[in-house]
Amino acid sequence: MLDSFDSLMGGFSAALTPGNLLFAAIGVLLGTAIGVLPGIGPAMAVALLLPVTYAFDPTGAFILFAGIYFGAMFGGSTTSILLNTPGESASVIAAIEGNPMARQGRGAQALAAAAIGHFIGGIVGAIGIVLLAPLVASVAVDIGAPDYFAIMVLAFVAVTAVLGTSRVRGFAALAIGLTIGLVGLDPISGQPRLTFGVPQLADGIDVIIVAVGLFAVGEALWVAAHLRRKKDEVIPVGRPWLSREDLRHTWKPWLRGPFIGFTFGSIPAGGAEMSTFMSYVTERKLSRRPELFGKGAIEGVAGPEAAASASSAGTLSTMLTLGLPTTAIAAVMLAAFQQFGIQPGPLLFVNEPDLVWTLIASLFIGLVLLLVLNLPLAPVWAKLLQIPRPYLYAGILFFACVGAYAVSGQPVDLIVLLVIGGIGFLMRRYGLPVLPAIIGVILGPDAELQLRRALQIADGDWSTLVSTPLSIIVYAVIAALLLLPAIRRVLASRRTPPAVQEAEQEKEPTDH
Amino acid sequence: MTVLTKDWLRERSELGVSVLLGLVGLVVVVDSVLGSEASTSSDPLGPHAVPLLVGALLVVLAVLLARDVLSGGHGEAEGGEDVDLTVPADKRTVLLLAGVLVATAALIPLLGWPLAGTGLFWGATYALGSRSVPRDPLIAAGVSLVTWIVFDALLGVDLPGGPLMGVFG
């Protein structure tokens, strides 16, 4: 514990250099702008920025990314409150309560509740990383290839089976990602796989091109096909502030939200979506005026927004300690680590202590900057919503091409980018989730490596895969996740007579 | 083909996804079966076992997806801030954008980034429905030139300047 504190202080002295402060400031400003802008999510933003960071040192790059992450979470809620069209599933809740508030002329209060919620959530989440991450890392240092393989399979199954509405579509997306990850020379034997004799494919398809293609080009093409021609009505807003009465309703949700958020953010298949939803349900249950919910209850903005930022911290914590991405942005950040030749995981705290602790310290600095900059800047951010859409999406495509080209300086990469963008388009059209695909691309090759390494060590004895307690537990969790719907169905049909069950099913939609 | 079957197919265009998955799966399976060098004692699994598994998974999922679609299931198209799902897909815009990207790939070696990028940005805004001249090309040229300077000069990411840059030296 004391060690962590010392390391954190060391991190602060490194993070407070002018260069790193500048990265943190640029990160939160860019992140907020990106979060506010429709059509660009944090994962796409980090993917688009990957090539830029070639020029930076890894520490600066990750400070920038962390700032973007937190900034984008905050910016997303601004859009939802002022525009009522949440771009990401994580900001749906902000739209449910925040937009009615804005319509009643309380947009400033909604923005303030969200901004302070994000600050508190982020700070509690960052403290959570400081306290828990070294602990998890020290336990995880001893885990071997079979455990890693099991945890990666858990990541695949969790993001695929729990999120989304259709399992077969989730697994189809995962399989597409795994297939893209296979292309190239096999790292162990040097055998070509799925290269079809094309020399450019021997190195595999660069993760940056896949990420930019799926997120940026796929999204731009999809929006272009269905571009809303009618202009949205943006509710004008002044400087955010809160009255004493508002504070009385918000301080408890602000403090409860982060704990829900950090927990759900750090587990696979949790993420901001689940966190905000769980926090919202909790606040509605605990509220003394539940009748206000759905009509602009400030508690319903404060709690979930605090949970959203804390979930980002939880996601970062899992990514740093286990090398396991639980959300799309963590997956892209993992790819960034790999570009720098750094492997996140338990050894990261041993091998790169300076980088980790500077990054963690910069989270605190970024959050303070976020609060200081964003409360007064809210009216400016609202103006960003007026940007003409042709420029916005042309810009996304432009920077996607710059990024793809910068990878290796070959024009043919733009064609690969377009093909992957086409896959991204079809996935959006037919309801295949993008997250399992990107996790498949990034974790797939690692998982195969761990599997083969485990079998190498055990001389081909398959029972090695279930030779440790951790791997057995993880496989049990995977089995439970896969069987969950079936179990639920059996339990429901046994416990309740059919008539009650039907009534319950009818009631369900109002709960969501 | 009768009108009925056409409508039937249009309603179930998702079967195309299933066919694609199945085809990709078969390609992956064939590629890994044809691959030489099986497993060795130092690498019991060998380079082709995992691809074989992924290929088989794709084929199985293709069948499951087809079954789901035929029994009335369908994937939910993704919404978003700027997405209006009530209008039919605008194929012309998408094809124009794809064309702009292909043209950019072809033009970069000839014209360099500043000019090819200007064409890319302007072409994309045009495809997306903006017709403002000279504002669109001016913004496109500005964005492209600034990006080129920032990447090439400040960040050290090599983007070709093209023949035009000979003038600036």
XYZ file of C-alpha atoms in Angstrom:
681
model
C 0.000 0.000 0.000
C 2.767 2.400 1.015
C 4.680 1.267 -2.040
C 1.795 2.238 -4.247
C 1.683 5.667 -2.630
C 5.384 6.247 -3.238
C 5.081 5.044 -6.817
C 2.092 7.320 -7.341
C 4.031 10.321 -6.031
C 6.807 9.418 -8.437
C 4.170 9.241 -11.152
C 2.918 12.715 -10.256
C 6.346 14.264 -10.524
C 6.706 12.716 -13.980
C 3.171 13.631 -15.058
C 3.561 17.263 -13.975
C 6.273 18.029 -16.521
C 5.113 20.654 -19.029
C 5.133 18.141 -21.890
C 2.966 15.578 -20.131
C 0.637 18.263 -18.759
C 0.178 19.454 -22.320
C -0.685 15.911 -23.441
C -3.239 15.611 -20.635
C -4.813 18.960 -21.525
C -4.916 18.200 -25.256
C -6.336 14.781 -24.428
C -9.272 16.006 -22.356
C -10.078 18.853 -24.753
C -9.861 16.615 -27.823
C -11.760 13.893 -26.008
C -14.581 16.206 -25.023
C -14.831 17.597 -28.544
C -14.905 14.065 -29.904
C -17.494 12.979 -27.369
C -19.696 15.947 -28.221
C -19.374 15.471 -31.977
C -21.955 13.026 -33.242
C -20.649 9.975 -35.035
C -17.242 9.820 -33.348
C -16.867 7.593 -30.309
C -13.799 7.347 -28.095
C -12.714 4.058 -29.690
C -12.790 5.611 -33.142
C -10.919 8.665 -31.849
C -8.100 6.617 -30.356
C -7.957 4.460 -33.503
C -7.668 7.575 -35.678
C -4.940 8.970 -33.433
C -2.828 5.799 -33.318
C -0.627 6.829 -36.261
C -0.061 10.299 -34.785
C 1.387 8.780 -31.648
C 4.216 7.137 -33.593
C 6.006 10.408 -33.098
C 5.509 10.456 -29.302
C 7.042 8.462 -26.503
C 4.672 5.813 -25.113
C 4.023 7.690 -21.857
C 2.865 10.812 -23.669
C 0.714 8.764 -26.008
C -1.106 6.978 -23.201
C -1.633 10.161 -21.206
C -3.240 11.536 -24.353
C -5.409 8.418 -24.768
C -6.530 8.394 -21.133
C -7.493 12.061 -21.440
C -9.472 11.303 -24.586
C -11.214 8.411 -22.865
C -12.438 10.444 -19.897
C -13.118 13.524 -22.019
C -15.175 11.539 -24.494
C -17.273 9.950 -21.754
C -18.088 13.434 -20.502
C -18.651 14.889 -23.961
C -21.030 12.071 -24.853
C -23.330 13.029 -22.023
C -23.391 16.644 -23.243
C -24.709 15.489 -26.612
C -27.333 13.283 -25.019
C -28.574 16.053 -22.735
C -28.772 18.752 -25.402
C -29.770 16.672 -28.426
C -31.674 13.617 -27.140
C -30.020 11.324 -29.667
C -27.451 9.296 -27.769
C -24.710 8.149 -30.098
C -23.463 5.385 -27.857
C -25.309 2.960 -25.670
C -23.449 4.329 -22.643
C -25.119 7.721 -22.919
C -28.667 6.428 -23.352
C -29.346 7.023 -19.662
C -28.091 10.612 -19.876
C -30.640 11.178 -22.627
C -33.488 9.620 -20.636
C -33.187 12.014 -17.688
C -30.907 14.777 -18.969
C -32.840 15.706 -22.077
C -36.164 16.239 -20.270
C -34.264 18.470 -17.846
C -32.865 20.474 -20.763
C -36.356 20.795 -22.242
C -37.602 22.212 -18.935
C -34.863 24.830 -19.077
C -32.667 22.980 -16.584
C -29.979 22.004 -19.116
C -27.345 23.919 -17.147
C -28.130 21.885 -14.029
C -28.093 18.617 -15.970
C -24.678 19.465 -17.447
C -23.328 20.433 -14.029
C -24.624 17.222 -12.437
C -23.003 15.249 -15.261
C -19.686 17.134 -15.149
C -19.269 16.855 -11.377
C -20.455 13.249 -11.535
C -17.780 12.453 -14.088
C -15.165 14.165 -11.937
C -16.112 12.268 -8.766
C -16.544 8.993 -10.642
C -13.191 9.398 -12.327
C -11.381 10.272 -9.104
C -12.913 7.357 -7.172
C -12.116 5.093 -10.130
C -8.509 6.302 -10.296
C -8.126 5.707 -6.551
C -9.524 2.238 -7.214
C -6.765 1.638 -9.766
C -4.089 2.808 -7.298
C -5.369 0.495 -4.560
C -6.379 -2.560 -6.551
C -4.264 -2.725 -9.694
C -0.898 -3.484 -8.008
C -2.670 -6.107 -5.906
C -4.230 -7.802 -8.928
C -0.968 -7.537 -10.824
C 1.040 -9.137 -8.010
C -1.392 -12.038 -7.836
C -1.510 -12.353 -11.612
C 2.292 -12.451 -12.025
C 2.260 -16.160 -11.236
C -0.386 -17.157 -13.731
C 0.776 -19.224 -16.678
C -0.161 -19.866 -20.278
C -3.167 -22.122 -19.501
C -4.652 -19.418 -17.241
C -4.068 -16.725 -19.845
C -5.738 -18.810 -22.482
C -8.732 -19.415 -20.222
C -9.052 -15.698 -19.386
C -8.922 -14.768 -23.071
C -11.601 -17.312 -23.911
C -13.625 -15.751 -21.106
C -13.181 -12.335 -22.723
C -14.399 -13.711 -26.066
C -17.427 -15.424 -24.578
C -18.313 -12.594 -22.217
C -18.349 -9.755 -24.757
C -20.169 -11.977 -27.196
C -22.710 -13.850 -25.110
C -23.687 -11.194 -22.594
C -23.823 -8.028 -24.666
C -26.089 -7.565 -27.635
C -29.433 -9.066 -28.426
C -28.479 -11.985 -30.642
C -25.860 -14.531 -29.654
C -25.408 -16.071 -33.086
C -24.676 -12.586 -34.506
C -22.253 -11.828 -31.693
C -20.327 -15.042 -32.289
C -20.385 -14.425 -36.046
C -18.745 -11.032 -35.414
C -16.171 -12.684 -33.154
C -15.378 -15.290 -35.814
C -14.913 -12.543 -38.430
C -12.439 -10.828 -36.102
C -10.579 -14.052 -35.392
C -10.330 -14.723 -39.140
C -8.860 -11.274 -39.842
C -6.380 -11.895 -37.012
C -5.228 -15.149 -38.659
C -4.045 -13.509 -41.879
C -0.270 -13.459 -42.249
C 2.694 -15.616 -41.366
C 2.229 -17.823 -38.320
C 4.534 -16.340 -35.645
C 5.748 -19.744 -34.369
C 6.302 -21.770 -37.542
C 6.520 -19.003 -40.144
C 3.892 -20.774 -42.242
C 1.695 -18.502 -44.403
C -1.983 -18.510 -43.418
C -4.740 -16.991 -45.548
C -2.195 -14.962 -47.508
C -3.158 -16.482 -50.904
C 0.367 -15.818 -52.121
C -0.029 -12.052 -51.834
C 3.225 -10.681 -50.396
C 1.535 -7.646 -48.776
C -0.587 -10.003 -46.658
C 2.435 -11.845 -45.218
C 2.780 -9.330 -42.392
C -0.902 -9.667 -41.647
C -3.449 -6.857 -41.753
C -2.262 -4.098 -39.460
C -4.439 -3.701 -36.381
C -4.592 0.062 -36.970
C -6.116 -0.452 -40.407
C -8.629 -2.933 -38.992
C -9.598 -0.621 -36.123
C -9.829 2.494 -38.287
C -11.697 0.546 -40.982
C -14.255 -1.002 -38.647
C -14.825 2.074 -36.478
C -14.224 5.109 -38.691
C -14.827 4.057 -42.299
C -17.596 1.590 -41.417
C -19.355 4.219 -39.339
C -18.937 6.998 -41.918
C -20.313 4.800 -44.716
C -23.192 3.629 -42.522
C -24.166 7.160 -41.511
C -23.793 8.307 -45.123
C -26.339 5.704 -46.208
C -28.888 6.925 -43.675
C -27.908 10.538 -43.093
C -30.599 12.448 -41.233
C -31.444 15.280 -43.592
C -33.551 17.193 -41.121
C -31.563 19.310 -38.707
C -31.765 18.356 -35.050
C -32.885 20.902 -32.576
C -30.113 21.751 -30.160
C -31.288 23.179 -26.880
C -29.309 26.333 -26.048
C -27.594 26.267 -22.695
C -25.822 28.648 -20.347
C -23.071 28.095 -17.843
C -23.617 24.969 -15.709
C -24.484 25.513 -12.053
C -26.361 23.766 -9.253
C -28.612 25.080 -6.517
C -28.503 23.893 -2.917
C -31.684 21.908 -3.546
C -30.044 20.157 -6.522
C -26.977 19.341 -4.466
C -29.146 17.723 -1.832
C -30.430 15.289 -4.472
C -27.142 14.647 -6.230
C -24.450 14.078 -3.630
C -25.476 10.546 -2.735
C -25.820 9.335 -6.341
C -22.433 10.898 -7.106
C -20.879 8.798 -4.380
C -22.796 5.578 -5.118
C -22.334 5.619 -8.878
C -18.537 5.174 -8.926
C -18.630 1.925 -6.971
C -21.146 0.411 -9.352
C -19.218 1.791 -12.314
C -15.765 0.615 -11.279
C -17.022 -2.906 -10.563
C -18.871 -3.342 -13.840
C -16.198 -1.517 -15.829
C -13.492 -3.901 -14.719
C -15.232 -7.152 -15.654
C -15.482 -8.434 -19.213
C -18.852 -7.636 -20.784
C -19.481 -4.902 -18.224
C -18.324 -1.586 -19.592
C -20.036 1.780 -19.393
C -23.334 0.525 -20.772
C -23.987 -1.928 -17.950
C -22.567 0.482 -15.343
C -24.824 3.385 -16.240
C -27.834 1.123 -16.428
C -27.201 -0.496 -13.046
C -26.593 2.881 -11.427
C -29.812 4.249 -12.932
C -31.867 1.326 -11.645
C -30.290 1.712 -8.192
C -31.017 5.442 -8.014
C -34.597 4.950 -9.093
C -35.083 2.336 -6.428
C -33.488 4.420 -3.674
C -35.088 7.709 -4.664
C -37.776 9.211 -2.484
C -39.420 10.677 -5.574
C -39.333 7.837 -8.137
C -42.291 9.413 -9.955
C -39.877 12.049 -11.332
C -37.759 9.448 -13.124
C -38.181 9.588 -16.877
C -39.305 13.227 -16.598
C -35.958 14.791 -15.717
C -34.758 13.512 -12.338
C -31.349 14.982 -11.568
C -30.405 11.859 -9.577
C -30.756 9.875 -12.801
C -28.088 12.075 -14.393
C -25.719 12.324 -11.429
C -25.437 8.639 -10.525
C -25.080 7.082 -13.983
C -22.632 9.751 -15.147
C -20.426 9.154 -12.116
C -20.688 5.439 -12.850
C -19.685 6.010 -16.488
C -16.365 7.663 -15.619
C -15.604 5.152 -12.893
C -16.264 2.336 -15.343
C -13.592 3.824 -17.630
C -11.164 3.584 -14.730
C -12.237 -0.004 -14.049
C -11.719 -0.854 -17.706
C -8.236 0.672 -17.630
C -7.455 -1.250 -14.471
C -8.280 -4.618 -16.057
C -6.456 -3.683 -19.236
C -3.273 -2.672 -17.387
C -3.180 -5.553 -14.895
C -4.375 -8.474 -17.014
C -3.893 -7.190 -20.549
C -7.568 -7.877 -21.054
C -9.705 -5.360 -22.951
C -13.317 -5.245 -21.736
C -14.501 -2.462 -24.052
C -13.774 -1.381 -27.604
C -11.619 1.552 -26.517
C -9.558 -0.670 -24.222
C -9.080 -3.050 -27.156
C -7.759 -0.221 -29.311
C -5.525 1.011 -26.474
C -4.181 -2.526 -26.114
C -3.322 -2.441 -29.798
C -1.511 0.846 -29.159
C 0.526 -0.736 -26.371
C 1.463 -3.538 -28.738
C 2.544 -0.997 -31.381
C 5.011 0.359 -28.845
C 6.251 -3.161 -28.118
C 4.792 -3.053 -24.599
C 2.682 -5.960 -23.348
C 0.058 -4.909 -20.784
C -0.458 -7.506 -18.089
C 0.826 -8.299 -14.624
C 4.444 -7.809 -15.673
C 3.725 -4.266 -16.825
C 3.951 -3.024 -13.219
C 7.362 -4.704 -12.916
C 8.751 -3.888 -16.352
C 7.357 -0.414 -16.931
C 6.627 1.049 -13.496
C 7.405 4.603 -14.613
C 4.995 4.438 -17.514
C 2.176 2.900 -15.471
C 2.412 5.260 -12.528
C 2.816 8.336 -14.715
C -0.280 7.241 -16.602
C -2.245 6.708 -13.381
C -1.121 10.056 -11.949
C -2.098 11.753 -15.166
C -5.628 10.383 -14.749
C -6.029 12.558 -11.644
C -4.540 15.565 -13.414
C -6.705 14.991 -16.488
C -9.865 14.804 -14.372
C -9.092 18.091 -12.622
C -8.389 19.718 -15.990
C -11.613 18.253 -17.332
C -13.695 19.798 -14.565
C -11.922 23.171 -14.670
C -12.108 23.451 -18.453
C -15.510 22.003 -19.073
C -17.778 23.768 -16.646
C -17.072 27.159 -18.246
C -16.757 25.764 -21.778
C -20.136 23.981 -21.937
C -21.785 26.608 -24.191
C -18.831 26.355 -26.595
C -19.118 22.558 -26.754
C -22.826 22.889 -27.512
C -21.886 24.917 -30.618
C -19.936 21.929 -31.955
C -23.252 20.169 -32.499
C -24.000 22.636 -35.316
C -21.093 21.506 -37.522
C -22.369 20.668 -41.040
C -22.487 16.898 -41.360
C -20.795 16.631 -44.792
C -17.673 18.263 -43.302
C -17.795 16.064 -40.210
C -17.976 12.762 -42.065
C -15.627 13.883 -44.847
C -13.167 14.743 -42.075
C -13.557 11.296 -40.488
C -12.866 9.618 -43.833
C -9.942 11.953 -44.498
C -8.224 11.195 -41.198
C -8.982 7.494 -41.548
C -7.073 7.550 -44.855
C -4.175 9.537 -43.366
C -3.960 6.998 -40.542
C -4.106 3.938 -42.782
C -1.570 5.408 -45.184
C 0.831 6.391 -42.403
C 1.071 2.755 -41.242
C 3.386 1.702 -44.065
C 3.159 4.333 -46.782
C 1.404 2.092 -49.291
C -1.608 3.363 -51.238
C -2.925 -0.219 -51.441
C -3.627 0.013 -47.699
C -6.436 2.444 -48.527
C -8.114 -0.320 -50.524
C -7.729 -2.722 -47.585
C -9.181 0.049 -45.403
C -12.174 0.377 -47.723
C -12.781 -3.391 -47.729
C -12.702 -3.519 -43.922
C -14.906 -0.420 -43.836
C -17.318 -2.333 -46.075
C -17.326 -5.197 -43.581
C -18.002 -2.637 -40.834
C -20.899 -1.264 -42.890
C -22.461 -4.693 -43.387
C -22.041 -5.478 -39.700
C -23.950 -2.328 -38.758
C -26.606 -3.040 -41.371
C -27.228 -6.596 -40.182
C -26.827 -6.118 -36.471
C -23.463 -7.831 -35.965
C -21.808 -6.051 -33.009
C -18.404 -4.480 -33.728
C -16.902 -5.083 -30.271
C -16.495 -8.897 -30.502
C -14.885 -8.458 -33.920
C -12.231 -6.011 -32.714
C -11.574 -8.093 -29.581
C -11.177 -11.114 -31.869
C -8.650 -9.322 -34.078
C -6.579 -8.056 -31.161
C -6.796 -10.951 -28.685
C -7.140 -13.812 -31.184
C -3.459 -14.113 -32.110
C -2.484 -13.796 -28.420
C -4.925 -16.482 -27.385
C -3.580 -18.858 -30.029
C -0.026 -18.165 -28.891
C -0.897 -18.910 -25.253
C -2.729 -22.097 -26.230
C 0.185 -23.398 -28.276
C 2.691 -22.345 -25.640
C 0.697 -24.193 -22.969
C 0.626 -27.341 -25.106
C 4.314 -26.956 -25.922
C 5.220 -26.889 -22.242
C 2.977 -29.869 -21.500
C 4.197 -31.902 -24.493
C 0.806 -31.920 -26.130
C -1.127 -33.030 -23.088
C -4.509 -31.289 -23.372
C -5.294 -31.718 -19.690
C -2.791 -28.931 -19.011
C -5.496 -26.460 -19.992
C -7.449 -27.290 -16.835
C -4.432 -27.977 -14.617
C -4.684 -24.869 -12.432
C -7.440 -23.780 -10.031
C -7.789 -20.431 -11.785
C -8.333 -21.988 -15.209
C -10.971 -24.367 -13.792
C -12.832 -21.449 -12.188
C -12.658 -19.429 -15.395
C -14.013 -22.314 -17.491
C -16.838 -22.762 -14.984
C -17.718 -19.065 -15.371
C -17.631 -19.457 -19.173
C -19.953 -22.454 -18.991
C -22.302 -20.523 -16.723
C -22.367 -17.554 -19.133
C -23.136 -19.824 -22.068
C -25.839 -21.741 -20.239
C -27.372 -18.740 -18.484
C -30.316 -18.171 -20.852
C -31.242 -21.850 -20.764
C -31.048 -21.975 -16.971
C -33.133 -18.834 -16.656
C -35.777 -20.267 -18.948
C -35.993 -23.505 -16.961
C -36.176 -21.669 -13.644
C -38.811 -19.253 -14.861
C -41.060 -21.961 -16.231
C -40.752 -23.990 -13.065
C -41.289 -21.203 -10.565
C -44.229 -19.374 -12.073
C -47.406 -20.596 -13.715
C -47.647 -19.556 -17.392
C -50.230 -16.814 -16.840
C -48.059 -14.917 -14.355
C -45.069 -15.336 -16.620
C -46.845 -13.699 -19.512
C -47.873 -10.781 -17.372
C -44.285 -10.386 -16.244
C -43.025 -10.407 -19.781
C -45.459 -7.668 -20.695
C -44.267 -5.595 -17.790
C -40.617 -5.959 -18.718
C -40.186 -3.296 -21.432
C -41.095 -0.484 -19.021
C -38.226 -1.619 -16.827
C -35.598 -0.895 -19.453
C -38.439 -14.917 -60.795
C -41.842 -14.036 -59.483
C -42.565 -10.921 -57.440
C -43.264 -13.074 -54.431
C -39.836 -14.714 -54.329
C -38.149 -11.353 -54.925
C -39.929 -9.845 -51.951
C -39.223 -12.976 -49.944
C -35.513 -12.629 -50.678
C -35.450 -8.888 -49.993
C -37.023 -9.469 -46.602
C -34.316 -11.994 -45.901
C -31.281 -10.265 -47.427
C -29.550 -11.292 -44.222
C -29.217 -14.748 -45.767
C -26.484 -13.106 -47.843
C -24.503 -12.562 -44.634
C -24.959 -16.226 -43.863
C -23.698 -17.194 -47.332
C -20.694 -14.889 -46.940
C -19.834 -16.337 -43.537
C -20.099 -19.855 -44.938
C -17.902 -19.040 -47.938
C -15.237 -17.383 -45.795
C -15.398 -20.364 -43.472
C -14.836 -22.776 -46.354
C -11.901 -20.720 -47.642
C -10.326 -20.762 -44.176
C -10.856 -24.524 -43.862
C -9.413 -25.250 -47.320
C -6.452 -22.921 -46.697
C -5.559 -24.683 -43.455
C -6.062 -28.197 -44.872
C -3.799 -27.419 -47.845
C -1.129 -25.846 -45.649
C 2.070 -27.865 -45.421
C 4.054 -28.762 -42.314
C 1.872 -30.369 -39.692
C 2.526 -30.323 -35.982
C 5.992 -31.078 -34.605
C 7.112 -32.273 -31.205
C 8.074 -28.739 -30.211
C 4.739 -27.335 -31.417
C 2.134 -30.054 -30.885
C -0.755 -27.994 -32.232
C 0.939 -26.752 -35.402
C 0.060 -23.658 -37.419
C -3.154 -24.973 -38.971
C -5.217 -26.326 -36.071
C -6.595 -23.000 -34.850
C -7.493 -21.765 -38.356
C -9.272 -25.051 -38.976
C -11.296 -24.503 -35.809
C -12.120 -20.888 -36.739
C -13.145 -21.968 -40.250
C -15.403 -24.672 -38.872
C -16.870 -22.151 -36.424
C -17.673 -19.806 -39.319
C -19.464 -22.563 -41.225
C -21.473 -23.610 -38.168
C -22.411 -19.979 -37.442
C -23.455 -19.510 -41.074
C -25.883 -22.413 -40.700
C -27.178 -21.160 -37.330
C -27.651 -17.651 -38.702
C -29.539 -18.964 -41.733
C -31.786 -20.978 -39.423
C -32.406 -17.899 -37.284
C -33.288 -15.751 -40.312
C -35.594 -18.397 -41.795
C -37.452 -18.674 -38.517
C -38.103 -14.948 -38.520
C -35.127 -13.489 -36.663
C -33.351 -10.433 -37.957
C -30.416 -8.305 -36.894
C -31.152 -4.852 -35.628
C -29.539 -2.117 -37.727
C -27.411 0.232 -35.655
C -28.813 3.643 -34.768
C -26.923 6.836 -33.984
C -27.110 10.598 -33.637
C -27.069 11.257 -37.354
C -28.717 8.033 -38.467
C -32.285 8.028 -39.720
C -33.307 4.401 -40.184
C -36.734 5.303 -41.547
C -35.273 6.282 -44.926
C -34.019 3.539 -47.265
C -30.256 3.151 -47.637
C -28.752 5.750 -49.950
C -26.617 3.480 -52.146
C -25.439 6.288 -54.413
C -23.722 8.187 -51.583
C -21.992 5.066 -50.296
C -20.740 4.091 -53.760
C -19.554 7.648 -54.425
C -17.611 7.628 -51.140
C -16.065 4.254 -51.990
C -15.101 5.634 -55.398
C -13.490 8.676 -53.787
C -11.382 6.393 -51.566
C -10.238 4.257 -54.512
C -9.411 7.383 -56.517
C -7.391 8.734 -53.587
C -5.370 5.520 -53.392
C -4.591 5.865 -57.104
C -3.794 9.593 -56.942
C -1.456 9.686 -53.926
C 1.632 8.417 -55.839
C 0.882 10.800 -58.724
C -0.143 13.987 -56.938
C 1.112 13.585 -53.365
C -0.892 14.013 -50.176
C -1.812 17.711 -50.243
C -3.570 17.452 -53.627
C -4.921 13.914 -53.302
C -6.158 14.765 -49.789
C -7.925 17.863 -51.093
C -9.660 15.697 -53.664
C -10.558 13.183 -50.968
C -12.113 15.750 -48.622
C -13.892 17.698 -51.355
C -15.110 14.522 -53.026
C -16.446 13.222 -49.733
C -18.294 16.453 -48.910
C -19.738 16.433 -52.443
C -20.863 12.818 -52.069
C -22.467 13.690 -48.735
C -24.538 16.382 -50.376
C -22.651 19.640 -49.860
C -22.496 21.828 -52.987
C -20.965 25.006 -51.698
C -18.273 26.439 -54.003
C -15.727 27.830 -53.267
C -16.187 27.042 -49.549
C -15.956 23.227 -49.893
C -12.734 23.073 -51.960
C -11.129 25.790 -49.835
C -11.857 23.930 -46.593
C -10.671 20.699 -48.233
C -7.396 22.290 -49.355
C -6.872 23.886 -45.944
C -7.474 20.660 -44.001
C -5.291 18.672 -46.380
C -2.386 21.119 -46.399
C -2.377 21.635 -42.613
C -2.547 17.875 -42.030
C 0.322 17.280 -44.417
C 2.490 19.924 -42.729
C 1.663 18.654 -39.216
C 2.296 15.003 -40.049
C 5.249 15.373 -42.361
C 7.126 18.232 -40.740
C 6.116 18.185 -37.075
C 5.322 14.523 -36.354
C 7.794 12.947 -38.741
C 5.195 10.683 -40.344
C 6.186 10.411 -43.966
C 3.456 11.589 -46.339
C 4.594 12.234 -49.926
C 4.375 15.900 -50.886
C 4.050 15.226 -54.591
C 5.231 17.343 -57.537
C 3.537 20.474 -56.247
C 5.857 20.589 -53.256
C 8.857 21.035 -55.527
C 7.576 24.580 -55.974
C 7.707 25.264 -52.249
C 11.088 23.634 -52.068
